[in-house]
mmCIF file of C-alpha atoms and ligand atoms in Angstrom:
data_model
loop_
_atom_site.group_PDB
_atom_site.id
_atom_site.type_symbol
_atom_site.label_atom_id
_atom_site.label_comp_id
_atom_site.label_asym_id
_atom_site.label_seq_id
_atom_site.Cartn_x
_atom_site.Cartn_y
_atom_site.Cartn_z
ATOM 1 C CA MET A 142 111.200 58.608 -24.468
ATOM 2 C CA LYS A 143 111.853 62.407 -24.875
ATOM 3 C CA HIS A 144 113.015 63.308 -21.112
ATOM 4 C CA LEU A 145 113.970 61.452 -17.885
ATOM 5 C CA LEU A 146 112.023 63.418 -15.413
ATOM 6 C CA GLY A 147 111.323 60.720 -12.948
ATOM 7 C CA ILE A 148 110.223 56.912 -12.744
ATOM 8 C CA GLU A 149 106.674 58.041 -12.403
ATOM 9 C CA PRO A 150 106.214 58.901 -16.083
ATOM 10 C CA LEU A 151 107.846 55.665 -17.461
ATOM 11 C CA THR A 152 106.280 52.526 -18.278
ATOM 12 C CA ALA A 153 107.352 48.747 -17.353
ATOM 13 C CA ALA A 154 108.590 48.282 -21.121
ATOM 14 C CA GLU A 155 110.548 51.812 -20.976
ATOM 15 C CA ILE A 156 112.240 50.771 -17.489
ATOM 16 C CA THR A 157 113.159 47.285 -18.634
ATOM 17 C CA ALA A 158 114.485 48.390 -21.979
ATOM 18 C CA LEU A 159 116.792 51.023 -20.430
ATOM 19 C CA VAL A 160 118.228 48.361 -17.921
ATOM 20 C CA GLU A 161 118.678 45.538 -20.588
ATOM 21 C CA HIS A 162 120.530 48.177 -22.571
ATOM 22 C CA ALA A 163 122.650 49.238 -19.870
ATOM 23 C CA LEU A 164 123.609 45.743 -19.432
ATOM 24 C CA VAL A 165 124.732 45.474 -22.693
ATOM 25 C CA LEU A 166 126.717 48.570 -22.706
ATOM 26 C CA LYS A 167 128.225 47.405 -19.439
ATOM 27 C CA SER A 168 129.631 44.283 -21.396
ATOM 28 C CA GLU A 169 130.442 46.235 -24.531
ATOM 29 C CA ARG A 170 132.786 48.523 -22.388
ATOM 30 C CA THR A 171 134.621 45.579 -20.949
ATOM 31 C CA ARG A 172 135.190 44.189 -24.355
ATOM 32 C CA GLY A 173 136.250 47.820 -25.728
ATOM 33 C CA VAL A 174 133.736 48.093 -27.878
ATOM 34 C CA ILE A 175 132.885 51.893 -28.517
ATOM 35 C CA THR A 176 129.717 53.663 -29.606
ATOM 36 C CA THR A 177 130.237 57.437 -30.622
ATOM 37 C CA ALA A 178 126.603 57.851 -31.207
ATOM 38 C CA LEU A 179 126.477 61.539 -29.682
ATOM 39 C CA ALA A 180 129.528 62.571 -31.562
ATOM 40 C CA GLY A 181 129.628 66.374 -31.942
ATOM 41 C CA GLU A 182 127.024 67.036 -29.404
ATOM 42 C CA THR A 183 127.387 69.252 -25.951
ATOM 43 C CA TRP A 184 125.183 68.282 -23.224
ATOM 44 C CA ALA A 185 125.104 70.798 -20.412
ATOM 45 C CA MET A 186 125.086 69.590 -16.505
ATOM 46 C CA ILE A 187 123.463 72.029 -14.317
ATOM 47 C CA PHE A 188 123.895 71.316 -10.789
ATOM 48 C CA THR A 189 122.504 73.245 -7.833
ATOM 49 C CA LYS A 190 123.504 70.417 -5.494
ATOM 50 C CA SER A 191 126.710 68.672 -4.701
ATOM 51 C CA SER A 192 127.410 65.498 -6.676
ATOM 52 C CA THR A 193 130.179 62.809 -6.820
ATOM 53 C CA ARG A 194 128.606 59.781 -8.859
ATOM 54 C CA THR A 195 126.179 61.325 -10.846
ATOM 55 C CA ARG A 196 128.627 64.235 -12.282
ATOM 56 C CA VAL A 197 131.320 62.101 -12.702
ATOM 57 C CA SER A 198 129.036 59.046 -14.334
ATOM 58 C CA PHE A 199 127.355 61.562 -16.702
ATOM 59 C CA ASP A 200 130.540 63.321 -17.607
ATOM 60 C CA VAL A 201 132.640 60.043 -18.387
ATOM 61 C CA GLY A 202 129.311 58.662 -20.016
ATOM 62 C CA LEU A 203 129.040 61.810 -22.310
ATOM 63 C CA THR A 204 132.957 61.771 -23.102
ATOM 64 C CA GLU A 205 132.669 57.889 -23.824
ATOM 65 C CA LEU A 206 129.807 58.388 -26.455
ATOM 66 C CA GLY A 207 131.593 61.203 -28.006
ATOM 67 C CA ALA A 208 130.030 64.210 -26.641
ATOM 68 C CA ARG A 209 131.286 67.130 -24.811
ATOM 69 C CA ALA A 210 129.905 67.501 -20.972
ATOM 70 C CA LEU A 211 129.553 71.228 -20.256
ATOM 71 C CA PHE A 212 129.235 71.301 -16.373
ATOM 72 C CA LEU A 213 127.430 74.515 -15.101
ATOM 73 C CA SER A 214 127.394 74.872 -11.353
ATOM 74 C CA SER A 215 124.189 77.070 -10.580
ATOM 75 C CA ALA A 216 126.107 79.192 -8.538
ATOM 76 C CA ASP A 217 128.551 80.192 -11.459
ATOM 77 C CA ILE A 218 125.607 80.857 -14.093
ATOM 78 C CA GLN A 219 123.045 83.577 -14.029
ATOM 79 C CA LEU A 220 120.536 81.130 -12.651
ATOM 80 C CA GLY A 221 122.151 81.436 -9.200
ATOM 81 C CA ARG A 222 121.609 85.089 -9.583
ATOM 82 C CA GLY A 223 117.848 84.756 -9.915
ATOM 83 C CA GLU A 224 117.519 84.341 -13.977
ATOM 84 C CA PRO A 225 114.417 82.158 -14.271
ATOM 85 C CA ILE A 226 114.714 78.486 -15.297
ATOM 86 C CA LYS A 227 112.698 79.058 -18.358
ATOM 87 C CA ASP A 228 114.922 81.619 -19.765
ATOM 88 C CA THR A 229 117.878 79.629 -18.919
ATOM 89 C CA ALA A 230 115.851 76.698 -20.787
ATOM 90 C CA ARG A 231 115.478 78.824 -23.899
ATOM 91 C CA VAL A 232 118.860 79.939 -24.167
ATOM 92 C CA LEU A 233 120.532 76.375 -23.547
ATOM 93 C CA GLY A 234 117.889 74.726 -25.812
ATOM 94 C CA ARG A 235 119.385 76.797 -28.799
ATOM 95 C CA MET A 236 122.845 75.797 -27.770
ATOM 96 C CA VAL A 237 122.949 72.515 -26.632
ATOM 97 C CA HIS A 238 121.619 68.838 -27.371
ATOM 98 C CA GLY A 239 120.543 67.925 -24.076
ATOM 99 C CA ALA A 240 120.644 69.041 -20.221
ATOM 100 C CA ILE A 241 121.069 66.880 -17.152
ATOM 101 C CA ILE A 242 119.611 69.008 -14.011
ATOM 102 C CA ARG A 243 120.335 68.441 -10.552
ATOM 103 C CA THR A 244 118.287 70.775 -8.211
ATOM 104 C CA PHE A 245 115.525 71.107 -5.681
ATOM 105 C CA ASP A 246 112.204 71.778 -7.206
ATOM 106 C CA GLN A 247 111.050 69.244 -9.301
ATOM 107 C CA GLN A 248 108.978 71.928 -11.383
ATOM 108 C CA ASP A 249 112.254 73.454 -12.521
ATOM 109 C CA VAL A 250 113.100 70.300 -14.330
ATOM 110 C CA VAL A 251 109.793 69.980 -15.790
ATOM 111 C CA ASP A 252 109.857 73.706 -16.855
ATOM 112 C CA PHE A 253 113.348 73.209 -18.392
ATOM 113 C CA ALA A 254 112.087 70.218 -20.459
ATOM 114 C CA GLU A 255 108.966 72.266 -21.675
ATOM 115 C CA TYR A 256 110.874 75.425 -22.472
ATOM 116 C CA GLY A 257 114.247 74.229 -23.706
ATOM 117 C CA GLY A 258 112.826 71.710 -26.167
ATOM 118 C CA ILE A 259 115.800 69.429 -25.812
ATOM 119 C CA PRO A 260 115.964 65.861 -24.098
ATOM 120 C CA THR A 261 116.285 66.646 -20.059
ATOM 121 C CA ILE A 262 117.405 64.317 -17.473
ATOM 122 C CA ASN A 263 116.300 64.665 -13.712
ATOM 123 C CA ALA A 264 119.619 64.054 -11.957
ATOM 124 C CA LEU A 265 117.809 64.527 -8.652
ATOM 125 C CA THR A 266 115.500 66.621 -7.250
ATOM 126 C CA ASP A 267 113.717 66.659 -4.081
ATOM 127 C CA GLU A 268 110.749 64.734 -5.679
ATOM 128 C CA GLU A 269 112.852 61.778 -7.341
ATOM 129 C CA HIS A 270 116.168 60.198 -8.154
ATOM 130 C CA PRO A 271 115.345 58.261 -11.359
ATOM 131 C CA CYS A 272 118.925 57.735 -12.510
ATOM 132 C CA GLN A 273 119.844 56.136 -9.161
ATOM 133 C CA ILE A 274 117.066 53.864 -9.427
ATOM 134 C CA LEU A 275 117.813 52.525 -12.937
ATOM 135 C CA ALA A 276 121.306 51.622 -11.599
ATOM 136 C CA ASP A 277 120.172 49.829 -8.653
ATOM 137 C CA LEU A 278 117.687 47.826 -11.025
ATOM 138 C CA LEU A 279 120.459 46.984 -13.226
ATOM 139 C CA THR A 280 122.462 45.979 -9.936
ATOM 140 C CA ILE A 281 119.341 43.691 -9.046
ATOM 141 C CA ARG A 282 119.064 42.382 -12.599
ATOM 142 C CA GLU A 283 122.848 41.087 -12.216
ATOM 143 C CA ARG A 284 122.935 40.170 -8.693
ATOM 144 C CA LEU A 285 119.472 38.216 -8.442
ATOM 145 C CA GLY A 286 118.756 37.659 -11.931
ATOM 146 C CA GLY A 287 115.722 40.433 -11.756
ATOM 147 C CA TRP A 288 113.297 42.256 -9.940
ATOM 148 C CA GLU A 289 110.285 39.806 -10.720
ATOM 149 C CA GLY A 290 108.965 38.158 -7.324
ATOM 150 C CA ARG A 291 111.397 39.800 -5.291
ATOM 151 C CA LYS A 292 111.160 42.018 -2.250
ATOM 152 C CA VAL A 293 112.755 45.326 -1.730
ATOM 153 C CA ALA A 294 112.793 46.580 1.696
ATOM 154 C CA PHE A 295 113.956 50.395 2.141
ATOM 155 C CA PHE A 296 114.891 51.795 5.623
ATOM 156 C CA GLY A 297 114.936 55.260 6.959
ATOM 157 C CA ASP A 298 113.655 58.458 5.259
ATOM 158 C CA GLY A 299 110.740 57.114 3.311
ATOM 159 C CA ASP A 300 109.520 60.342 2.216
ATOM 160 C CA CYS A 301 112.760 61.479 0.360
ATOM 161 C CA ASN A 302 113.337 61.439 -3.332
ATOM 162 C CA MET A 303 114.759 57.662 -3.015
ATOM 163 C CA GLY A 304 111.840 56.460 -1.161
ATOM 164 C CA ARG A 305 109.275 58.017 -3.765
ATOM 165 C CA SER A 306 111.251 56.644 -6.677
ATOM 166 C CA TRP A 307 111.414 53.279 -5.253
ATOM 167 C CA ALA A 308 107.778 53.354 -4.708
ATOM 168 C CA TRP A 309 107.121 54.307 -8.463
ATOM 169 C CA ALA A 310 109.580 51.476 -9.523
ATOM 170 C CA ALA A 311 107.541 49.017 -7.540
ATOM 171 C CA LYS A 312 104.333 50.131 -8.891
ATOM 172 C CA ARG A 313 105.475 50.191 -12.612
ATOM 173 C CA LEU A 314 107.558 46.974 -12.391
ATOM 174 C CA GLY A 315 105.276 44.880 -9.593
ATOM 175 C CA PHE A 316 108.227 43.736 -7.470
ATOM 176 C CA GLU A 317 107.071 44.120 -3.610
ATOM 177 C CA LEU A 318 108.235 47.074 -1.753
ATOM 178 C CA ALA A 319 108.308 47.543 2.213
ATOM 179 C CA ILE A 320 109.148 51.140 3.474
ATOM 180 C CA ALA A 321 110.343 50.945 7.154
ATOM 181 C CA ALA A 322 109.991 54.467 8.551
ATOM 182 C CA PRO A 323 108.561 56.270 11.549
ATOM 183 C CA PRO A 324 105.653 58.464 10.677
ATOM 184 C CA PRO A 325 106.923 61.681 10.079
ATOM 185 C CA PHE A 326 109.226 59.942 7.493
ATOM 186 C CA GLN A 327 106.942 57.780 5.718
ATOM 187 C CA PRO A 328 105.538 58.822 2.151
ATOM 188 C CA ASP A 329 102.957 61.725 2.805
ATOM 189 C CA ALA A 330 99.069 61.120 2.093
ATOM 190 C CA ALA A 331 99.429 63.495 -0.932
ATOM 191 C CA PHE A 332 102.121 61.245 -2.505
ATOM 192 C CA LEU A 333 100.236 58.138 -1.802
ATOM 193 C CA ALA A 334 96.886 59.469 -3.273
ATOM 194 C CA ARG A 335 99.038 60.287 -6.595
ATOM 195 C CA LEU A 336 100.513 56.801 -6.557
ATOM 196 C CA GLY A 337 97.561 54.955 -6.106
ATOM 197 C CA GLU A 338 97.340 51.190 -5.949
ATOM 198 C CA ALA A 339 100.912 49.825 -5.562
ATOM 199 C CA PRO A 340 102.502 46.628 -4.093
ATOM 200 C CA LEU A 341 103.772 48.956 -1.122
ATOM 201 C CA THR A 342 103.839 48.346 2.745
ATOM 202 C CA ILE A 343 104.562 50.909 5.034
ATOM 203 C CA THR A 344 105.452 50.067 8.720
ATOM 204 C CA GLU A 345 107.201 51.307 11.397
ATOM 205 C CA ASP A 346 108.254 47.570 12.226
ATOM 206 C CA VAL A 347 111.908 47.207 10.974
ATOM 207 C CA ALA A 348 111.883 43.247 11.276
ATOM 208 C CA ALA A 349 108.616 42.966 9.294
ATOM 209 C CA ALA A 350 110.322 45.000 6.443
ATOM 210 C CA ALA A 351 113.481 42.825 6.586
ATOM 211 C CA ARG A 352 111.635 39.497 6.740
ATOM 212 C CA GLY A 353 111.680 37.800 3.110
ATOM 213 C CA ALA A 354 113.364 40.873 1.595
ATOM 214 C CA ASP A 355 115.864 40.331 -1.187
ATOM 215 C CA VAL A 356 117.242 43.553 -1.222
ATOM 216 C CA LEU A 357 117.854 45.823 1.942
ATOM 217 C CA TYR A 358 118.285 49.477 0.957
ATOM 218 C CA THR A 359 118.994 52.716 2.703
ATOM 219 C CA ASP A 360 119.971 56.326 2.052
ATOM 220 C CA THR A 361 121.456 59.056 4.033
ATOM 221 C CA TRP A 362 119.123 60.341 6.862
ATOM 222 C CA VAL A 363 119.908 63.989 6.081
ATOM 223 C CA SER A 364 119.020 64.605 2.486
ATOM 224 C CA MET A 365 120.528 67.540 0.688
ATOM 225 C CA GLY A 366 118.548 70.667 1.814
ATOM 226 C CA ARG A 367 117.590 68.983 5.164
ATOM 227 C CA GLU A 368 120.775 69.987 7.051
ATOM 228 C CA ALA A 369 119.122 72.250 9.485
ATOM 229 C CA GLU A 370 116.834 69.129 10.661
ATOM 230 C CA ALA A 371 119.949 66.904 11.128
ATOM 231 C CA GLU A 372 119.710 66.290 14.823
ATOM 232 C CA ASP A 373 116.333 65.591 14.920
ATOM 233 C CA ARG A 374 116.399 63.375 12.047
ATOM 234 C CA LEU A 375 119.342 61.280 13.290
ATOM 235 C CA ARG A 376 117.602 60.708 16.420
ATOM 236 C CA THR A 377 114.313 59.865 15.446
ATOM 237 C CA LEU A 378 115.684 57.354 12.515
ATOM 238 C CA ALA A 379 118.203 55.808 14.860
ATOM 239 C CA PRO A 380 116.096 52.455 15.109
ATOM 240 C CA TYR A 381 115.921 52.387 11.271
ATOM 241 C CA GLN A 382 119.650 51.757 10.841
ATOM 242 C CA ILE A 383 120.637 48.511 8.399
ATOM 243 C CA ASN A 384 122.736 46.342 10.359
ATOM 244 C CA LYS A 385 123.513 42.515 10.867
ATOM 245 C CA ASP A 386 120.289 42.026 12.929
ATOM 246 C CA ILE A 387 118.404 43.328 9.599
ATOM 247 C CA VAL A 388 120.483 41.191 7.446
ATOM 248 C CA ALA A 389 119.693 38.039 9.540
ATOM 249 C CA LEU A 390 116.016 38.556 9.052
ATOM 250 C CA ALA A 391 116.150 39.131 5.267
ATOM 251 C CA ASN A 392 116.145 36.030 2.568
ATOM 252 C CA PRO A 393 119.592 34.255 2.387
ATOM 253 C CA GLY A 394 121.402 35.976 -0.354
ATOM 254 C CA ALA A 395 119.680 39.127 0.002
ATOM 255 C CA ILE A 396 121.974 42.220 -1.005
ATOM 256 C CA VAL A 397 122.598 45.358 0.819
ATOM 257 C CA GLN A 398 122.432 48.358 -1.218
ATOM 258 C CA HIS A 399 123.160 52.168 -0.787
ATOM 259 C CA CYS A 400 122.881 54.948 -3.042
ATOM 260 C CA LEU A 401 125.604 56.847 -1.394
ATOM 261 C CA PRO A 402 127.107 58.767 0.122
ATOM 262 C CA ALA A 403 127.144 56.515 3.111
ATOM 263 C CA TYR A 404 127.299 57.822 6.995
ATOM 264 C CA ARG A 405 128.579 54.925 8.885
ATOM 265 C CA ASP A 406 126.957 53.777 11.911
ATOM 266 C CA LYS A 407 124.123 56.146 11.076
ATOM 267 C CA GLU A 408 121.873 54.532 8.309
ATOM 268 C CA ILE A 409 124.228 51.650 7.906
ATOM 269 C CA CYS A 410 126.542 49.746 10.378
ATOM 270 C CA GLY A 411 130.111 50.566 9.273
ATOM 271 C CA GLU A 412 131.211 47.037 9.555
ATOM 272 C CA LEU A 413 128.238 45.729 7.518
ATOM 273 C CA PHE A 414 129.137 48.345 4.935
ATOM 274 C CA GLU A 415 132.714 47.343 4.508
ATOM 275 C CA GLU A 416 131.504 43.442 4.480
ATOM 276 C CA ARG A 417 128.995 44.412 1.460
ATOM 277 C CA ALA A 418 131.437 47.252 -0.260
ATOM 278 C CA ASP A 419 131.519 44.640 -3.354
ATOM 279 C CA GLU A 420 127.800 45.138 -3.772
ATOM 280 C CA ILE A 421 127.586 48.542 -3.007
ATOM 281 C CA PHE A 422 130.015 49.701 -5.257
ATOM 282 C CA GLN A 423 128.781 47.792 -7.995
ATOM 283 C CA GLN A 424 125.529 49.796 -7.901
ATOM 284 C CA SER A 425 127.508 52.805 -7.859
ATOM 285 C CA GLU A 426 129.680 51.631 -10.909
ATOM 286 C CA ASN A 427 126.271 50.919 -12.438
ATOM 287 C CA ARG A 428 125.476 54.540 -12.387
ATOM 288 C CA LEU A 429 127.797 54.933 -15.433
ATOM 289 C CA HIS A 430 126.106 52.266 -17.721
ATOM 290 C CA ALA A 431 122.356 53.051 -16.954
ATOM 291 C CA GLN A 432 123.403 56.930 -17.558
ATOM 292 C CA LYS A 433 124.559 55.685 -20.977
ATOM 293 C CA ALA A 434 121.624 53.888 -21.556
ATOM 294 C CA VAL A 435 119.284 56.986 -20.920
ATOM 295 C CA LEU A 436 121.351 59.409 -22.854
ATOM 296 C CA LEU A 437 121.283 56.905 -25.974
ATOM 297 C CA ALA A 438 117.494 56.637 -25.577
ATOM 298 C CA LEU A 439 116.854 60.425 -25.397
ATOM 299 C CA ALA A 440 118.961 61.138 -28.319
ATOM 300 C CA ALA A 441 117.250 58.475 -30.206
ATOM 301 C CA ASP A 442 113.673 59.793 -29.750
ATOM 302 C CA ARG A 443 114.439 63.321 -30.226
HETATM 303 N N1 CP B 586 123.877 58.626 -5.336
HETATM 304 C C1 CP B 586 124.295 59.758 -5.961
HETATM 305 O O1 CP B 586 123.449 60.493 -6.786
HETATM 306 O O2 CP B 586 125.417 60.262 -5.615
HETATM 307 P P1 CP B 586 126.124 61.624 -5.975
HETATM 308 O O3 CP B 586 124.985 62.703 -5.021
HETATM 309 O O4 CP B 586 127.440 61.624 -5.568
HETATM 310 O O5 CP B 586 125.640 62.037 -7.261
HETATM 311 N N1 NVA B 587 118.362 61.484 -0.632
HETATM 312 C C1 NVA B 587 119.471 62.013 -0.825
HETATM 313 C C2 NVA B 587 120.016 61.183 -2.099
HETATM 314 C C3 NVA B 587 121.550 61.401 -2.372
HETATM 315 C C4 NVA B 587 121.900 60.568 -3.780
HETATM 316 C C5 NVA B 587 119.755 63.300 -1.310
HETATM 317 O O1 NVA B 587 118.523 63.947 -1.977
HETATM 318 O O2 NVA B 587 120.604 64.108 -0.787
#
């Protein structure tokens, strides 16, 4: 694996290997086992959007692996003044060992990988959020033993990066995915054509999505960059909240997951969020372990 640009380009074997390695790294960290496989390296973190989890988990992960994390807000580098991404990539490619990029356009991450010639990680674009999915799969592996034969139900904005990354994960790994969303927020026709055959159901019926689900998943209704549409989104998506009625329809033992940040009493009932905080923040912690597995996989294949 040369880059992590999305879940789409990965095989089932690659995804599974990353999750299994993350599990090992998590257990090693608990036992104080240290791997400084990236000693002496510098990895650039170019962020055009806000971040708490992704930024901190990559910074801590790189530090623990012996590398330096060089955080570059795109507002502070020439990229923010219009220097093309391919020029930024050609500069950094000669100085740093890898790049972690959070931005809007997927093509920017693709171009960086091509022109930089260094391992490149998609830390969230409008298209996909692969790092989050790997942490989510790790949580499913820990809490439910794995995803085989499981059903994931995603509620809310099914046409966002998380909805799309879940669709690719379901296609690659073969578990059942239901996306409950109103028509304007369902994955669009162009995406579905590209996805092709997948174990995916798209419905406006939240009860049908929840029934038989093992994982109840949601994300903010207002993704970064969509703030101007907030009022309309909050109104249209209101019936798609994860709450106790939804939990009651799911399988016994179903887990509630949220990639965070969470907006209480919008996409998730505030009381339910606090009740399920353990599994939600376990998912958040797992970002660190998954990130380290990705960094090591890319470094090994350089
Ligand atoms: N889930 C996630 O990516 O969180 P941040 O935006 O805080 O990085
Ligand atoms: N869909 C959200 C994910 C945040 C981690 C966004 O893009 O803002």
